[in-house]
PDB file of C-alpha atoms and ligand atoms in Angstrom:
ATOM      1  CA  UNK A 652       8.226  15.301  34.135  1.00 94.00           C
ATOM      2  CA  UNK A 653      11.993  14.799  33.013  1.00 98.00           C
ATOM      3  CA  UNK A 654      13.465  17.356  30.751  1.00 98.00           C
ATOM      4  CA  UNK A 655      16.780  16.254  28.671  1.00 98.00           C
ATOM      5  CA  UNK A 656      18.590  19.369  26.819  1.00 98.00           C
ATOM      6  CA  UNK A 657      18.213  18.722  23.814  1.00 99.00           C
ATOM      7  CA  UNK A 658      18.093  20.311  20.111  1.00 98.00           C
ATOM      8  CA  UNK A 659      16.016  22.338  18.317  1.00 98.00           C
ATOM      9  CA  UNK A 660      14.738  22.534  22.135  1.00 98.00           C
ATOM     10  CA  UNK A 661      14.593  20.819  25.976  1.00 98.00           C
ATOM     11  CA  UNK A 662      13.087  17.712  25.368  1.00 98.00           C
ATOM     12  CA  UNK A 663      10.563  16.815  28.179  1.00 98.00           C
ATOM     13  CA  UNK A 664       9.162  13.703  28.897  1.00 98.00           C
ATOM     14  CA  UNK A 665       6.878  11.703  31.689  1.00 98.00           C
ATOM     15  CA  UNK A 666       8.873   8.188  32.628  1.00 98.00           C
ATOM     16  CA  UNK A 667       6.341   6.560  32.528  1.00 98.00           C
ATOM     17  CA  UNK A 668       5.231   7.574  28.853  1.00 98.00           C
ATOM     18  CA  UNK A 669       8.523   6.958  27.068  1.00 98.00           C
ATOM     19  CA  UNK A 670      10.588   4.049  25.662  1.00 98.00           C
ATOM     20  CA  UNK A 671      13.861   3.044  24.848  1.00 99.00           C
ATOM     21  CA  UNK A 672      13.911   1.856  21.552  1.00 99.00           C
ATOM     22  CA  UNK A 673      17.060   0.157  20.438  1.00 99.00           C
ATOM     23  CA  UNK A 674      17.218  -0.673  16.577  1.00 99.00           C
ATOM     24  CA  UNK A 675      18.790  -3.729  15.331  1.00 98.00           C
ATOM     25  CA  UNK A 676      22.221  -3.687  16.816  1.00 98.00           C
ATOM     26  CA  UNK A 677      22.643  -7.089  14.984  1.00 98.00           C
ATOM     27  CA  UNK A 678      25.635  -9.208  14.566  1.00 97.00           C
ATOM     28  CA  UNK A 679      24.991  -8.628  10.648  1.00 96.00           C
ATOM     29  CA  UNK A 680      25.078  -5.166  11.205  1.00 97.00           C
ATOM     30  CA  UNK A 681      27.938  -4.380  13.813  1.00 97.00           C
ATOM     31  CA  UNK A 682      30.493  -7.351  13.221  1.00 95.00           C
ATOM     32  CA  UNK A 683      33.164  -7.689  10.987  1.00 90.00           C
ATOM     33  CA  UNK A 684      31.777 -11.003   8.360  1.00 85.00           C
ATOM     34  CA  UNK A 685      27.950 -10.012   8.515  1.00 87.00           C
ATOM     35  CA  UNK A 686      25.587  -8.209   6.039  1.00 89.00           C
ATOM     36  CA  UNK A 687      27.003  -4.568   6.867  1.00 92.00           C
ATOM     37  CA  UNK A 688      30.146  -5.908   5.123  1.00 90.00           C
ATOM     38  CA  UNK A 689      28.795  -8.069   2.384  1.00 86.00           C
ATOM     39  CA  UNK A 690      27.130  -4.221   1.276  1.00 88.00           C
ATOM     40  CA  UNK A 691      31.136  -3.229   1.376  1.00 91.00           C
ATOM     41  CA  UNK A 692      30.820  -1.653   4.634  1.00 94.00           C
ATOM     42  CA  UNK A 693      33.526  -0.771   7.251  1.00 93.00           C
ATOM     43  CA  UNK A 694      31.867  -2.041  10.237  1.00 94.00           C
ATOM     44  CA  UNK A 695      34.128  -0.076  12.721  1.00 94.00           C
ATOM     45  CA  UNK A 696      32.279   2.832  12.706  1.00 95.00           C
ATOM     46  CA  UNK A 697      29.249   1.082  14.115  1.00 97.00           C
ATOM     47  CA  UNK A 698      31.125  -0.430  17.098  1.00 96.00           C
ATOM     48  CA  UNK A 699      31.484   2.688  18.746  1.00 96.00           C
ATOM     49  CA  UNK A 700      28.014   3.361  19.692  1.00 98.00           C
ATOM     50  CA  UNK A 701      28.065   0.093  21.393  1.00 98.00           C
ATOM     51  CA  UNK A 702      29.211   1.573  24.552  1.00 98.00           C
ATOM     52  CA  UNK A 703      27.272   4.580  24.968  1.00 98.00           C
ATOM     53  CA  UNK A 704      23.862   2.642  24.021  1.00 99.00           C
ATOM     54  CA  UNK A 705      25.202   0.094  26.546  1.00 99.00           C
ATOM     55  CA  UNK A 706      25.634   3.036  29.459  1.00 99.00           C
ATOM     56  CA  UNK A 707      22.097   4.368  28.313  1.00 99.00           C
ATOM     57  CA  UNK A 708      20.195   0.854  28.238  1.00 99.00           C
ATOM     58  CA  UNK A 709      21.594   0.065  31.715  1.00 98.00           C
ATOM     59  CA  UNK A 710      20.461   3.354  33.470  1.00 98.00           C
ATOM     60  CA  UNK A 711      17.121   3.106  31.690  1.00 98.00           C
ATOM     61  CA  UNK A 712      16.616  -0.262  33.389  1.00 98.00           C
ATOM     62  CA  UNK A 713      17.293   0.880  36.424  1.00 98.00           C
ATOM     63  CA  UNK A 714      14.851   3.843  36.193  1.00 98.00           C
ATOM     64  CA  UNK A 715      12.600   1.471  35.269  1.00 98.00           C
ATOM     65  CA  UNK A 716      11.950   3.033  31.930  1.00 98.00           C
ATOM     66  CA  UNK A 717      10.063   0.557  28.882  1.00 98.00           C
ATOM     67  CA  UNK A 718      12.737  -0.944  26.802  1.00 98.00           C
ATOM     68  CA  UNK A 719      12.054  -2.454  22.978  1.00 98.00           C
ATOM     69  CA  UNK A 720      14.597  -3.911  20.793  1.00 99.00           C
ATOM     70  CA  UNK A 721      14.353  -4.440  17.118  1.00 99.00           C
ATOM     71  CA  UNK A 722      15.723  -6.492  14.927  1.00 98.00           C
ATOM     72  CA  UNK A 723      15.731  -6.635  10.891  1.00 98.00           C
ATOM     73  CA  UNK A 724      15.432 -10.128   9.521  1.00 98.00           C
ATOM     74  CA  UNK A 725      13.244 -12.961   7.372  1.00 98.00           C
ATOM     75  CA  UNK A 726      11.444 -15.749   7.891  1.00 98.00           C
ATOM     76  CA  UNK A 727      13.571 -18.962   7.275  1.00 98.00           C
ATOM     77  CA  UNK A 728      11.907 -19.746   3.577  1.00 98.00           C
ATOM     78  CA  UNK A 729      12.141 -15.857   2.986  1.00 98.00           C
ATOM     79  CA  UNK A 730       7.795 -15.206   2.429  1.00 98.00           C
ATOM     80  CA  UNK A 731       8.631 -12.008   4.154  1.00 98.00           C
ATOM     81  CA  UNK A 732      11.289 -10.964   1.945  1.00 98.00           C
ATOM     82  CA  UNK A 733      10.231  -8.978  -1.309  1.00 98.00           C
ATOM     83  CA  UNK A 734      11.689  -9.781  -4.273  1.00 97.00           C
ATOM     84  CA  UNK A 735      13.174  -6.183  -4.880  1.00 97.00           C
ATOM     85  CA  UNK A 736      14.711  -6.368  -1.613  1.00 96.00           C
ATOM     86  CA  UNK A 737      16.349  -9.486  -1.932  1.00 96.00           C
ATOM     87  CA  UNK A 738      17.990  -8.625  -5.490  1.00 95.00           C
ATOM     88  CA  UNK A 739      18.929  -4.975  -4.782  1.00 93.00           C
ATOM     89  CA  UNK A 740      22.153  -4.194  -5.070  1.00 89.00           C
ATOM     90  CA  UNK A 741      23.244  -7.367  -7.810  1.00 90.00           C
ATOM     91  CA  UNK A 742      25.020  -8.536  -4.950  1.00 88.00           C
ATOM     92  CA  UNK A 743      27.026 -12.119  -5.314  1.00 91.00           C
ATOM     93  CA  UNK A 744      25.820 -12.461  -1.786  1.00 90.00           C
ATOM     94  CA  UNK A 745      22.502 -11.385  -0.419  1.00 94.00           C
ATOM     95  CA  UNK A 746      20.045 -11.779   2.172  1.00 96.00           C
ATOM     96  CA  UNK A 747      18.783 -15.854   2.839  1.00 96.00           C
ATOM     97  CA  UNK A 748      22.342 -16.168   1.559  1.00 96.00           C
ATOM     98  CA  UNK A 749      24.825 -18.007   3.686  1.00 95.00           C
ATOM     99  CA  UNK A 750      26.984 -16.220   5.420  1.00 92.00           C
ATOM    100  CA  UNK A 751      29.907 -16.215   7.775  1.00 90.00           C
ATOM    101  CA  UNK A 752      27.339 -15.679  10.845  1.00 95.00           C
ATOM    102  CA  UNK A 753      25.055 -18.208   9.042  1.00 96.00           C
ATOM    103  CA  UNK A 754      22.425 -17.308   6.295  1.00 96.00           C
ATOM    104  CA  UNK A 755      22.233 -13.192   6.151  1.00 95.00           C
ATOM    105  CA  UNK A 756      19.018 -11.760   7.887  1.00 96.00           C
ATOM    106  CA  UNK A 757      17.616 -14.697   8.577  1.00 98.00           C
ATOM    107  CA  UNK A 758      15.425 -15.486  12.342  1.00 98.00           C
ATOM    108  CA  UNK A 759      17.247 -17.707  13.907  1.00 98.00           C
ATOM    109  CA  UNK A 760      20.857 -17.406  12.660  1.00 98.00           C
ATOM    110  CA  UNK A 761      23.667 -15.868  14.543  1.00 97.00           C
ATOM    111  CA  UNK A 762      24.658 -13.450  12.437  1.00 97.00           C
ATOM    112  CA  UNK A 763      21.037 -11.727  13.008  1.00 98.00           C
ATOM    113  CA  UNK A 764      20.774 -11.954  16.950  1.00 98.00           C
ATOM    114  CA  UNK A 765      21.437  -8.533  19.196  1.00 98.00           C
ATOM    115  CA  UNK A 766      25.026  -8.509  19.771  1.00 98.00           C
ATOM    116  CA  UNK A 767      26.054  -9.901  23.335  1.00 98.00           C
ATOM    117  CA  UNK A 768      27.001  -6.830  24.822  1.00 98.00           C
ATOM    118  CA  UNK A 769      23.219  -5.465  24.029  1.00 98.00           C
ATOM    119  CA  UNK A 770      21.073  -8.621  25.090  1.00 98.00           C
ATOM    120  CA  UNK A 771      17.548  -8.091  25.688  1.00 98.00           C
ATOM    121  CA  UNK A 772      16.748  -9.246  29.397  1.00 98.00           C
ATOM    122  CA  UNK A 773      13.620 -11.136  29.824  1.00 97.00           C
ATOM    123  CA  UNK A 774      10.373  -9.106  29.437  1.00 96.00           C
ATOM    124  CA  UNK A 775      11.876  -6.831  27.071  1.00 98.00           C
ATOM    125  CA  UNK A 776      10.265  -7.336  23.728  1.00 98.00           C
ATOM    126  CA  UNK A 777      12.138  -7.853  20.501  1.00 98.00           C
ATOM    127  CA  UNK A 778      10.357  -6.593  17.228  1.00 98.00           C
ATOM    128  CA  UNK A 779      11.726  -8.417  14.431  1.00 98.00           C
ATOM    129  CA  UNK A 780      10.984  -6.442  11.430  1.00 98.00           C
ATOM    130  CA  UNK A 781      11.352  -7.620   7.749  1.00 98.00           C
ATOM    131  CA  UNK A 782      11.438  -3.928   6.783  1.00 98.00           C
ATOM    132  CA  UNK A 783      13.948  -0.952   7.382  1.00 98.00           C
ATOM    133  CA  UNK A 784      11.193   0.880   9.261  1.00 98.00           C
ATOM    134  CA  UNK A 785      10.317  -0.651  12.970  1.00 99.00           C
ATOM    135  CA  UNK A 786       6.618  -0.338  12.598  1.00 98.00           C
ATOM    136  CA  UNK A 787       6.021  -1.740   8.988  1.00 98.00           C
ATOM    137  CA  UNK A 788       4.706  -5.790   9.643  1.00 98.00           C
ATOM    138  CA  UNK A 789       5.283  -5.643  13.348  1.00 98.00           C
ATOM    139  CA  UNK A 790       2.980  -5.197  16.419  1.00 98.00           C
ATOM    140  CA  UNK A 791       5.521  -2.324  17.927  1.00 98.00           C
ATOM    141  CA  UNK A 792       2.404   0.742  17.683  1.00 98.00           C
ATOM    142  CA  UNK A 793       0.764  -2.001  19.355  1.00 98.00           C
ATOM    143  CA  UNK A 794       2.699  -2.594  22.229  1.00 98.00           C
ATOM    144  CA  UNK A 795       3.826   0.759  22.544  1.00 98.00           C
ATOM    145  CA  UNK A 796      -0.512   2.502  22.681  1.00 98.00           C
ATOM    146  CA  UNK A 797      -0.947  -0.691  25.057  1.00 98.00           C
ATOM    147  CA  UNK A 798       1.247   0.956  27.613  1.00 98.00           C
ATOM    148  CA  UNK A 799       0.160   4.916  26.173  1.00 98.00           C
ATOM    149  CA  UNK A 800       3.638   5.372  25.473  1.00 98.00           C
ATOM    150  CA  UNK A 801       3.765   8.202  22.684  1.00 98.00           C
ATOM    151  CA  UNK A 802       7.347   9.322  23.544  1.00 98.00           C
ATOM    152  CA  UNK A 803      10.708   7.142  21.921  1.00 99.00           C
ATOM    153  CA  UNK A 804      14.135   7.889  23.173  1.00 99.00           C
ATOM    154  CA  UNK A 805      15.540   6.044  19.838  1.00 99.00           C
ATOM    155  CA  UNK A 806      19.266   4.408  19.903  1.00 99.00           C
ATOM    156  CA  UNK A 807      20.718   1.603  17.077  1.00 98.00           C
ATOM    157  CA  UNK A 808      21.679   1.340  13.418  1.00 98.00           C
ATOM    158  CA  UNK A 809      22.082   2.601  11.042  1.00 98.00           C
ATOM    159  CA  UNK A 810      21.601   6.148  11.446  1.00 98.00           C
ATOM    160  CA  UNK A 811      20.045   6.780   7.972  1.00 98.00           C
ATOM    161  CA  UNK A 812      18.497   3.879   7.057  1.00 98.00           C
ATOM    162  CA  UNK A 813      16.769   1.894   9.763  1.00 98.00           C
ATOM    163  CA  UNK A 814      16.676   4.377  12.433  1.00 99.00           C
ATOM    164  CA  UNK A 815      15.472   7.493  10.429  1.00 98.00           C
ATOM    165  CA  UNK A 816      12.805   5.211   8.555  1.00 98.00           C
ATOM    166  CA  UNK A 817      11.585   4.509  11.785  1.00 99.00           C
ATOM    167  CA  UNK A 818      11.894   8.029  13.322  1.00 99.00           C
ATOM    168  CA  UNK A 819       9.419   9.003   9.923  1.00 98.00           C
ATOM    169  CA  UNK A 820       7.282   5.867  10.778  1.00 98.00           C
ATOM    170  CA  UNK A 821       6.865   7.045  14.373  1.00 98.00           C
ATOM    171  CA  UNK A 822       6.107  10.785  13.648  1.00 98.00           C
ATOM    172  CA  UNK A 823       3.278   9.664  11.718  1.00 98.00           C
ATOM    173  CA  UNK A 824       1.954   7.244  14.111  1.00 98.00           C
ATOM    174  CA  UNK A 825       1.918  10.630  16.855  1.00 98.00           C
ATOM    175  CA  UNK A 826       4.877   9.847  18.708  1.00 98.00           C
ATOM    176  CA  UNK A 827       7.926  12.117  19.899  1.00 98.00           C
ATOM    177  CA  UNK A 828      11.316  10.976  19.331  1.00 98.00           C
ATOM    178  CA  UNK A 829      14.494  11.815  20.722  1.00 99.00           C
ATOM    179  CA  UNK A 830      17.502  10.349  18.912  1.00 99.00           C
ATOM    180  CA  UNK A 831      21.268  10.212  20.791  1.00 99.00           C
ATOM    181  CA  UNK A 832      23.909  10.999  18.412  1.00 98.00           C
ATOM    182  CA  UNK A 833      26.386   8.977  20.432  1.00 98.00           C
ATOM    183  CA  UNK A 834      24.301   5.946  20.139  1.00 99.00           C
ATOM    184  CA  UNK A 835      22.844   5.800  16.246  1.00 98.00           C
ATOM    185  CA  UNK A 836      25.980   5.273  14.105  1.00 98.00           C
ATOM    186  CA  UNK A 837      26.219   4.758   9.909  1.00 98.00           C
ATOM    187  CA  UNK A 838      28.672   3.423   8.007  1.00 97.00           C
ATOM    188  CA  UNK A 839      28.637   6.872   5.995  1.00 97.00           C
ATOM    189  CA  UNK A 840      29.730  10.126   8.727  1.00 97.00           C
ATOM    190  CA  UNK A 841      28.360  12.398   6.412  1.00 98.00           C
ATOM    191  CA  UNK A 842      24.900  10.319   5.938  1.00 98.00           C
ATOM    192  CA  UNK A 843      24.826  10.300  10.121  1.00 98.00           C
ATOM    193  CA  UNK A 844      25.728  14.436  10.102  1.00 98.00           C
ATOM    194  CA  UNK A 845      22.817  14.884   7.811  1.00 98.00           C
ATOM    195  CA  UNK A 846      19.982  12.592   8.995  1.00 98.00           C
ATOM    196  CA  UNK A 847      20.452  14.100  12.566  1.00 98.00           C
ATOM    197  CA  UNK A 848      20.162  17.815  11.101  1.00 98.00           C
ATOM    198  CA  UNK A 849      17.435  16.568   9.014  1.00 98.00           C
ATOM    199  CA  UNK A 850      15.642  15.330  12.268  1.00 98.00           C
ATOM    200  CA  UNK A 851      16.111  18.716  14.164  1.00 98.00           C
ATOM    201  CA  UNK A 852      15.731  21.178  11.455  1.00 98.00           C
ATOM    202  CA  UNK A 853      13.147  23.297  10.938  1.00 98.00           C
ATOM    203  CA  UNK A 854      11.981  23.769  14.495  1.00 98.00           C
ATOM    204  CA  UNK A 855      12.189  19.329  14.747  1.00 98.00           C
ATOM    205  CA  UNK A 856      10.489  18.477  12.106  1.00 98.00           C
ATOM    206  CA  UNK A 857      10.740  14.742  13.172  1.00 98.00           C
ATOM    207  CA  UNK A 858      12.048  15.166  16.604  1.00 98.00           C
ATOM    208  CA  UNK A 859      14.407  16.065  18.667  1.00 99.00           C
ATOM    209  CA  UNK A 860      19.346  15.442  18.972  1.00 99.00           C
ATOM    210  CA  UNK A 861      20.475  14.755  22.254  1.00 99.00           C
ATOM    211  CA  UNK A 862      23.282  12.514  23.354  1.00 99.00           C
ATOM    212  CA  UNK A 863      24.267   9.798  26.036  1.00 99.00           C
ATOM    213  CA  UNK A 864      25.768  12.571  28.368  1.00 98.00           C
ATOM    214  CA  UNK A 865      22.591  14.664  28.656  1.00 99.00           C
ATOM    215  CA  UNK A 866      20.126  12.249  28.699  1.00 99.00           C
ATOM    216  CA  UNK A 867      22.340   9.831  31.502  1.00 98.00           C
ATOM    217  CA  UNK A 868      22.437  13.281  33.325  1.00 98.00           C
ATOM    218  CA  UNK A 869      18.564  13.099  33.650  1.00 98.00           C
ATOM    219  CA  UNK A 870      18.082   9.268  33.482  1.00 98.00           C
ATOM    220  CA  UNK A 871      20.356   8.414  36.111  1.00 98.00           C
ATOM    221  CA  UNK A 872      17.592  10.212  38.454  1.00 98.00           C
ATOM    222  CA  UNK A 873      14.838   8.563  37.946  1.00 97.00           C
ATOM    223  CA  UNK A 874      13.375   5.931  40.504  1.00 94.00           C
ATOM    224  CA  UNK A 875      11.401   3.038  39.273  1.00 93.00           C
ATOM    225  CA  UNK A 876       7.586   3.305  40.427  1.00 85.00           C
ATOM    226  CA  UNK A 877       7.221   0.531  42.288  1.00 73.00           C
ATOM    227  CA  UNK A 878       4.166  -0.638  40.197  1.00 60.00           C
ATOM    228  CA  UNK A 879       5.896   0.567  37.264  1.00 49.00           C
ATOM    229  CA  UNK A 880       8.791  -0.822  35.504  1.00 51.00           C
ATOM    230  CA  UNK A 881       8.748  -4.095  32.931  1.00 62.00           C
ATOM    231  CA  UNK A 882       8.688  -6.767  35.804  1.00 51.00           C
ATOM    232  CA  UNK A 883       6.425  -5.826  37.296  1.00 44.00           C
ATOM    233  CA  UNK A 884       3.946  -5.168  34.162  1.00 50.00           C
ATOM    234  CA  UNK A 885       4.687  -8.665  33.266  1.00 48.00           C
ATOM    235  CA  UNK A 886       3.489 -10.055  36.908  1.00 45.00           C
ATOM    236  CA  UNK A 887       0.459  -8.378  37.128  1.00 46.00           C
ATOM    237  CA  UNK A 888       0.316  -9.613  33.369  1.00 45.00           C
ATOM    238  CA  UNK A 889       0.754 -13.088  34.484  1.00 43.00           C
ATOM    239  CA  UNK A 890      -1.182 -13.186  37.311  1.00 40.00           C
TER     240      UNK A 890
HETATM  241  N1  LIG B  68      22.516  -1.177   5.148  1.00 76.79           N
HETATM  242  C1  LIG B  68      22.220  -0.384   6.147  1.00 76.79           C
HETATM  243  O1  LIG B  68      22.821   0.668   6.337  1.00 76.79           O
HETATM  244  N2  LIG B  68      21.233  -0.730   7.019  1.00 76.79           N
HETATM  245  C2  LIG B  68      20.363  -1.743   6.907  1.00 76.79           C
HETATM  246  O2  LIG B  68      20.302  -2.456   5.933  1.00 76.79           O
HETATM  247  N3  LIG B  68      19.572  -1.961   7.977  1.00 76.79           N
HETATM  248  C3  LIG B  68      19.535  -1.161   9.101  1.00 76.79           C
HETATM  249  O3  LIG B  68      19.877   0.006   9.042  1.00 76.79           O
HETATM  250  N4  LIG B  68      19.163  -1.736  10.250  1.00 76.79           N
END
């Protein structure tokens, strides 16, 4: 067992039975020109968890640890996208929409991909979600009771939409969740100060606040079991 200091309390965990889960750190999301700032956003504030998420998503692949990405986006003709979504907000500009990344949200288009200083390596999965919440139309629960993982270390954006929706999601699908509050970032500080009290109020009523520092400290030390680890689930898987 690993143990990662952590708020309301230590947050201990096998290796084995936890996964990074990184939530749609999308070009539309984190650049300058995408979705984020077609909603009026300043995008700047969600560039700085780049770095941290990038220190925490290197040591977890060394230690061998699961590793999921998400991404938000719809199918090219949009079946996936409801009708409330797509007008919310009486925007000029909306999702299916082109864009300066290409059309907005859409599978396929760059403006939508994980940003290049986050890209999955083969044998990672990517969920592509048409909802704010990571389990809603995907087969994440899926691959995560596949490998009995019931623990999520959770990184991404943004801090009260996608990644707390999915936080809720997961608490009610029997995980744990720890969320780093170095590496979930909002366009809104005082939305991000609140959804990470929310999460570890009242004893953690959906989980648990750590950040990049304490949970490198404990990541770092972990070894890779040599049967363990996602290349060598996908051989066996293959063979
Ligand atoms: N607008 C906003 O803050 N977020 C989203 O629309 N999606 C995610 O959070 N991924």
């Amino acid at each position: 067992m690993a143990t990662i200091r952590a708020e309301p309390y230590a947050f201990k965990f096998d290796p084995a039975s936890v996964a990074l889960v990184i939530i749609d750190m999308q070009r539309d999301f984190v650049y300058p020109g995408g979705f984020g700032e077609v909603l009026g956003n300043d995008t700047s504030l969600l560039l700085k968890a780049v770095k941290p998420i990038k220190r925490v998503l290197e040591a977890s692949r060394r230690a061998g640890l699961y590793v999921i990405h998400t991404r938000e986006g719809h199918r090219s003709d949009l079946s996936d996208l409801w009708p409330t979504k797509k007008s919310r907000g009486r925007l000029k500009t909306t999702i299916g929409d082109k864009g300066p990344m290409g059309r907005i949200l859409v599978r396929g288009e760059h403006g939508h991909d994980i940003i290049d200083e986050l890209k999955p390596r083969a044998g990672e999965p990517v969920v592509d979600k048409p909802g704010k919440g990571a389990f809603y139309a995907t087969d994440l629960n899926e691959l995560l009771k596949s490998r009995n993982i019931h623990q999520l270390i959770v990184c991404g954006v943004t801090t009260e939409v996608c990644v707390t929706t999915t936080v809720r999601e997961a608490n009610d699908r029997g995980y744990d969740c720890l969320v780093l509050e170095d590496c979930v970032a909002s366009y809104f500080p005082e939305f991000q100060d609140f959804s990470l009290r929310m999460i570890k109020a009242q004893g953690g009523i959906f989980g648990w606040v750590s950040n990049s520092t304490k949970a490198l400290a404990v990541i770092d030390k972990i070894r890779p079991k040599k049967s363990g680890g996602q290349k060598s689930v996908r051989r066996r898987a293959a063979a």
